[in-house]
Structures are given as structure tokens and as C-alpha cells.
GROMACS .gro file of C-alpha atoms in nm:
model
  220
    1MET     CA    1   6.516 -17.616   8.263
    2GLU     CA    2   6.159 -17.508   8.224
    3ALA     CA    3   5.954 -17.448   8.534
    4ALA     CA    4   5.722 -17.727   8.638
    5SER     CA    5   5.360 -17.677   8.544
    6GLY     CA    6   5.033 -17.844   8.630
    7ASP     CA    7   4.932 -18.105   8.378
    8TYR     CA    8   4.640 -18.341   8.355
    9SER     CA    9   4.755 -18.700   8.359
   10GLY     CA   10   4.422 -18.870   8.300
   11GLY     CA   11   4.268 -19.186   8.446
   12THR     CA   12   4.304 -19.219   8.821
   13LEU     CA   13   4.590 -18.968   8.814
   14ARG     CA   14   4.489 -18.605   8.823
   15PHE     CA   15   4.673 -18.273   8.821
   16VAL     CA   16   5.035 -18.332   8.912
   17LYS     CA   17   5.359 -18.136   8.889
   18ARG     CA   18   5.575 -18.272   8.611
   19ILE     CA   19   5.944 -18.180   8.593
   20PRO     CA   20   6.089 -18.300   8.261
   21LYS     CA   21   6.414 -18.493   8.312
   22TYR     CA   22   6.416 -18.794   8.082
   23PRO     CA   23   6.207 -18.790   7.762
   24VAL     CA   24   6.111 -19.157   7.783
   25SER     CA   25   6.115 -19.438   8.031
   26THR     CA   26   6.443 -19.627   8.067
   27THR     CA   27   6.232 -19.942   8.035
   28ASP     CA   28   6.049 -20.012   7.708
   29THR     CA   29   5.809 -20.266   7.854
   30PHE     CA   30   5.741 -20.415   8.192
   31ARG     CA   31   5.826 -20.757   8.048
   32GLU     CA   32   6.173 -20.634   7.953
   33LEU     CA   33   6.229 -20.507   8.305
   34ALA     CA   34   6.112 -20.836   8.449
   35ALA     CA   35   6.346 -21.024   8.216
   36ALA     CA   36   6.638 -20.806   8.331
   37ARG     CA   37   6.630 -20.948   8.684
   38PRO     CA   38   6.962 -21.099   8.796
   39LYS     CA   39   7.016 -21.464   8.711
   40ARG     CA   40   7.263 -21.548   8.990
   41ALA     CA   41   7.089 -21.662   9.309
   42ASP     CA   42   7.275 -21.427   9.545
   43ALA     CA   43   7.226 -21.125   9.318
   44LEU     CA   44   6.858 -21.211   9.274
   45ARG     CA   45   6.813 -21.230   9.653
   46ASN     CA   46   6.961 -20.882   9.694
   47TYR     CA   47   6.748 -20.750   9.408
   48GLU     CA   48   6.431 -20.888   9.564
   49LYS     CA   49   6.529 -20.757   9.909
   50LEU     CA   50   6.575 -20.409   9.762
   51ILE     CA   51   6.240 -20.421   9.582
   52ALA     CA   52   6.062 -20.533   9.901
   53ALA     CA   53   6.241 -20.270  10.112
   54ALA     CA   54   6.159 -19.995   9.861
   55ARG     CA   55   5.793 -20.101   9.842
   56ASP     CA   56   5.759 -20.096  10.222
   57ALA     CA   57   5.949 -19.768  10.256
   58PHE     CA   58   5.741 -19.597   9.989
   59ALA     CA   59   5.420 -19.721  10.154
   60GLN     CA   60   5.524 -19.604  10.501
   61ASP     CA   61   5.725 -19.288  10.434
   62GLY     CA   62   5.643 -19.185  10.078
   63THR     CA   63   5.824 -19.217   9.748
   64SER     CA   64   6.080 -18.952   9.846
   65THR     CA   65   6.249 -19.198  10.084
   66SER     CA   66   6.625 -19.181  10.031
   67LEU     CA   67   6.809 -19.459   9.851
   68GLU     CA   68   7.039 -19.488  10.152
   69GLU     CA   69   6.740 -19.564  10.374
   70ILE     CA   70   6.616 -19.827  10.131
   71ALA     CA   71   6.959 -19.994  10.126
   72ARG     CA   72   6.961 -19.991  10.507
   73ARG     CA   73   6.617 -20.152  10.523
   74ALA     CA   74   6.727 -20.417  10.273
   75GLN     CA   75   7.043 -20.479  10.479
   76VAL     CA   76   7.273 -20.429  10.181
   77GLY     CA   77   7.534 -20.168  10.103
   78ILE     CA   78   7.451 -19.862   9.898
   79GLY     CA   79   7.692 -19.990   9.632
   80THR     CA   80   7.479 -20.303   9.594
   81LEU     CA   81   7.171 -20.087   9.545
   82TYR     CA   82   7.340 -19.882   9.273
   83ARG     CA   83   7.462 -20.195   9.093
   84HIS     CA   84   7.100 -20.301   9.052
   85PHE     CA   85   6.942 -19.957   9.023
   86PRO     CA   86   7.175 -19.683   8.888
   87ASN     CA   87   6.930 -19.407   8.984
   88ARG     CA   88   6.597 -19.343   9.158
   89GLN     CA   89   6.401 -19.373   8.835
   90THR     CA   90   6.511 -19.731   8.769
   91LEU     CA   91   6.419 -19.832   9.124
   92LEU     CA   92   6.077 -19.666   9.100
   93GLU     CA   93   6.011 -19.840   8.769
   94ALA     CA   94   6.114 -20.177   8.911
   95VAL     CA   95   5.881 -20.143   9.211
   96TYR     CA   96   5.598 -20.022   8.985
   97VAL     CA   97   5.640 -20.323   8.758
   98ASP     CA   98   5.675 -20.565   9.050
   99GLU     CA   99   5.344 -20.444   9.195
  100LEU     CA  100   5.169 -20.491   8.860
  101GLU     CA  101   5.316 -20.837   8.810
  102ALA     CA  102   5.195 -20.942   9.154
  103LEU     CA  103   4.844 -20.823   9.066
  104CYS     CA  104   4.854 -21.007   8.732
  105ARG     CA  105   4.963 -21.329   8.903
  106THR     CA  106   4.660 -21.315   9.131
  107ALA     CA  107   4.438 -21.341   8.823
  108ASP     CA  108   4.591 -21.683   8.756
  109ASP     CA  109   4.569 -21.777   9.124
  110LEU     CA  110   4.194 -21.703   9.125
  111ALA     CA  111   4.114 -21.869   8.792
  112ASP     CA  112   3.986 -22.192   8.952
  113LEU     CA  113   3.722 -22.010   9.158
  114PRO     CA  114   3.365 -21.963   9.035
  115PRO     CA  115   3.350 -21.674   8.786
  116TRP     CA  116   3.191 -21.421   9.021
  117ASP     CA  117   3.424 -21.502   9.311
  118ALA     CA  118   3.732 -21.485   9.087
  119LEU     CA  119   3.640 -21.142   8.949
  120VAL     CA  120   3.546 -20.995   9.287
  121GLY     CA  121   3.857 -21.137   9.451
  122TRP     CA  122   4.078 -20.981   9.185
  123LEU     CA  123   3.908 -20.643   9.209
  124HIS     CA  124   3.957 -20.637   9.586
  125ARG     CA  125   4.327 -20.698   9.530
  126PHE     CA  126   4.323 -20.430   9.261
  127VAL     CA  127   4.217 -20.177   9.526
  128GLY     CA  128   4.525 -20.261   9.731
  129TYR     CA  129   4.744 -20.230   9.423
  130LEU     CA  130   4.604 -19.884   9.345
  131ALA     CA  131   4.712 -19.747   9.682
  132THR     CA  132   5.078 -19.810   9.594
  133LYS     CA  133   5.044 -19.754   9.220
  134GLN     CA  134   4.911 -19.399   9.245
  135ALA     CA  135   5.200 -19.275   9.458
  136LEU     CA  136   5.459 -19.447   9.239
  137ALA     CA  137   5.302 -19.322   8.918
  138GLN     CA  138   5.296 -18.963   9.042
  139GLU     CA  139   5.664 -18.984   9.131
  140LEU     CA  140   5.750 -19.144   8.795
  141LEU     CA  141   5.575 -18.859   8.616
  142SER     CA  142   5.865 -18.643   8.734
  143TYR     CA  143   6.084 -18.848   8.499
  144VAL     CA  144   5.867 -18.974   8.214
  145ASP     CA  145   5.554 -18.873   8.027
  146ARG     CA  146   5.228 -19.052   8.106
  147ASP     CA  147   5.234 -19.196   7.752
  148ALA     CA  148   5.576 -19.356   7.805
  149ASP     CA  149   5.613 -19.717   7.695
  150LEU     CA  150   5.639 -19.826   8.058
  151PHE     CA  151   5.288 -19.701   8.141
  152ARG     CA  152   5.139 -19.825   7.814
  153SER     CA  153   5.279 -20.174   7.853
  154CYS     CA  154   5.166 -20.190   8.216
  155ARG     CA  155   4.813 -20.093   8.113
  156THR     CA  156   4.826 -20.369   7.850
  157GLY     CA  157   4.936 -20.619   8.116
  158LEU     CA  158   4.660 -20.505   8.350
  159TYR     CA  159   4.390 -20.555   8.087
  160ALA     CA  160   4.537 -20.890   7.981
  161ALA     CA  161   4.493 -21.009   8.340
  162GLY     CA  162   4.153 -20.857   8.416
  163GLU     CA  163   3.957 -20.892   8.094
  164PRO     CA  164   3.945 -21.275   8.091
  165LEU     CA  165   3.801 -21.271   8.445
  166LEU     CA  166   3.531 -21.024   8.346
  167GLU     CA  167   3.448 -21.200   8.019
  168ARG     CA  168   3.426 -21.536   8.194
  169ALA     CA  169   3.184 -21.390   8.449
  170GLN     CA  170   2.975 -21.233   8.171
  171GLN     CA  171   2.963 -21.559   7.977
  172ALA     CA  172   2.846 -21.735   8.294
  173GLN     CA  173   2.570 -21.470   8.322
  174VAL     CA  174   2.676 -21.363   8.668
  175VAL     CA  175   2.789 -21.017   8.550
  176ARG     CA  176   2.585 -20.782   8.335
  177ALA     CA  177   2.685 -20.777   7.969
  178ASP     CA  178   2.656 -20.401   7.912
  179THR     CA  179   2.990 -20.304   8.069
  180ASN     CA  180   3.361 -20.353   8.012
  181LEU     CA  181   3.684 -20.355   8.212
  182THR     CA  182   3.749 -19.986   8.150
  183GLU     CA  183   3.425 -19.891   8.325
  184VAL     CA  184   3.488 -20.136   8.608
  185ILE     CA  185   3.840 -19.998   8.664
  186GLN     CA  186   3.706 -19.643   8.668
  187MET     CA  187   3.450 -19.740   8.930
  188VAL     CA  188   3.697 -19.927   9.148
  189GLY     CA  189   3.957 -19.653   9.109
  190GLY     CA  190   3.714 -19.392   9.237
  191ILE     CA  191   3.633 -19.603   9.541
  192ALA     CA  192   4.002 -19.662   9.614
  193LYS     CA  193   4.059 -19.285   9.633
  194ILE     CA  194   3.813 -19.227   9.919
  195ALA     CA  195   4.049 -19.066  10.169
  196SER     CA  196   3.833 -19.061  10.481
  197ALA     CA  197   3.741 -19.428  10.479
  198GLU     CA  198   3.818 -19.633  10.790
  199PRO     CA  199   3.990 -19.973  10.772
  200GLY     CA  200   3.756 -20.222  10.608
  201GLN     CA  201   3.521 -19.952  10.484
  202ILE     CA  202   3.671 -19.947  10.134
  203ASP     CA  203   3.608 -20.320  10.097
  204HIS     CA  204   3.249 -20.274  10.218
  205ILE     CA  205   3.185 -19.988   9.974
  206LEU     CA  206   3.342 -20.191   9.695
  207ASP     CA  207   3.118 -20.489   9.768
  208MET     CA  208   2.810 -20.264   9.750
  209ALA     CA  209   2.927 -20.117   9.419
  210LEU     CA  210   3.012 -20.457   9.274
  211ASP     CA  211   2.662 -20.578   9.355
  212GLY     CA  212   2.552 -20.343   9.077
  213LEU     CA  213   2.755 -20.552   8.833
  214ARG     CA  214   2.547 -20.863   8.892
  215TYR     CA  215   2.351 -20.996   8.600
  216ARG     CA  216   1.979 -20.942   8.619
  217ALA     CA  217   1.746 -21.118   8.383
  218PRO     CA  218   1.530 -20.884   8.170
  219THR     CA  219   1.187 -20.828   8.315
  220ALA     CA  220   0.888 -20.927   8.106
   0.00000   0.00000   0.00000
């Protein structure tokens, strides 16, 4: 095996150590992973308990949390965990996809709000998503390349959720027309990475930054 080396991962992910293990993601698209959820009610309950336990464990103790600890938190046997997730990679991918799906669903939940409120509400939730996403993505880069289908399809899903909110706000002339979702995500991603911020400060900084997105009529 080749020694790990620093590699630039782009976007909100920076220099990380990548240890090649699997050439591609075990999941072609996040929709395929979502469709692979168990159909039986009892199996689905255990699957969802494991996802929730893994998400909480990764948030509290980091993505290196043992699978045994995740099974204990979910109150299922380790055999049940392995039936759903044969290895750490498949569990990481499932949590990563679950977090993205939750963010995408909020775009639909906010669609009935006025255009500005819907966009701002979604971007505030996007900040919370980034906190989990960055840690998961860095861990997944130990298994797959940043251009793996999993990451590409998740980016597609993210844009499919966010772009209609931004375009609706621009059409309503409450958001300036000379920007796009890529720029907005870059701005919000930078704010989300402020490490020294106190609770509530990130939201305050984000509100100040988002004020710069407001539409302003051209001056005569």
C-alpha cells in the first residue's frame, strides 16, 4: 500500500490525508442508497436507529467511533449492524446521504414561505448540515476519491434543492441577480468553518452576510 499523502480536496474540504482502499464508492448515487433501505417495518426501525445513533456518535465523539459503540447506542446487536452495514464505509455513506436528504427535505418544507424567508431559512439549516458533512466527508475520503459518484450525486441533489429557492427569491427581486448558488454556498461554507464562534454567533454572522444578498434597485 502506498503511503498516505496530502491532497487538495477542493470546495469546503481542504488538505486531508487520503489512504486509498476502495477505488470508488460502494454507492453509485444517493438515491440508490436511499432506495436500498429495508422494506420490512422492524428492519427499517433498526436501520433508522443505527443511522441516528451513528449521526449522534459521530457528532459527539468523532467519526472514528467504533461500530460496537454505535450498535450499543442504537440498542441493537452488532450482528444487526453488520446485516445493514457490512463495513464502516457503508455506514458512513448512509449517514452522509441521510444528512443530505434531510437538508433537501427542508427546501420543500420552506417552499410556502415568502421567497426571502425560505432562502434564508434553508441557508441557516445548511450551516448545521455542514458541521456534520465536513467530518463525514473527510472520513469518507479515506475510502473513496472526492470525484466518486456518491459525492457527485450528492452535490447534484444539493443544487436541485437550493437553486429553486434562490431563483424564486431573485425573480421576486428580493435577492440580487448577479450571483448564483455556487457563490452563496462558498460564502456560507466559509462562515460555517469559523472555529472560535460562540453559540449563536454563527447565525448572527450569517444574517449579516446574507444582508449583502438583498436586492437593491439601481441608483439613478
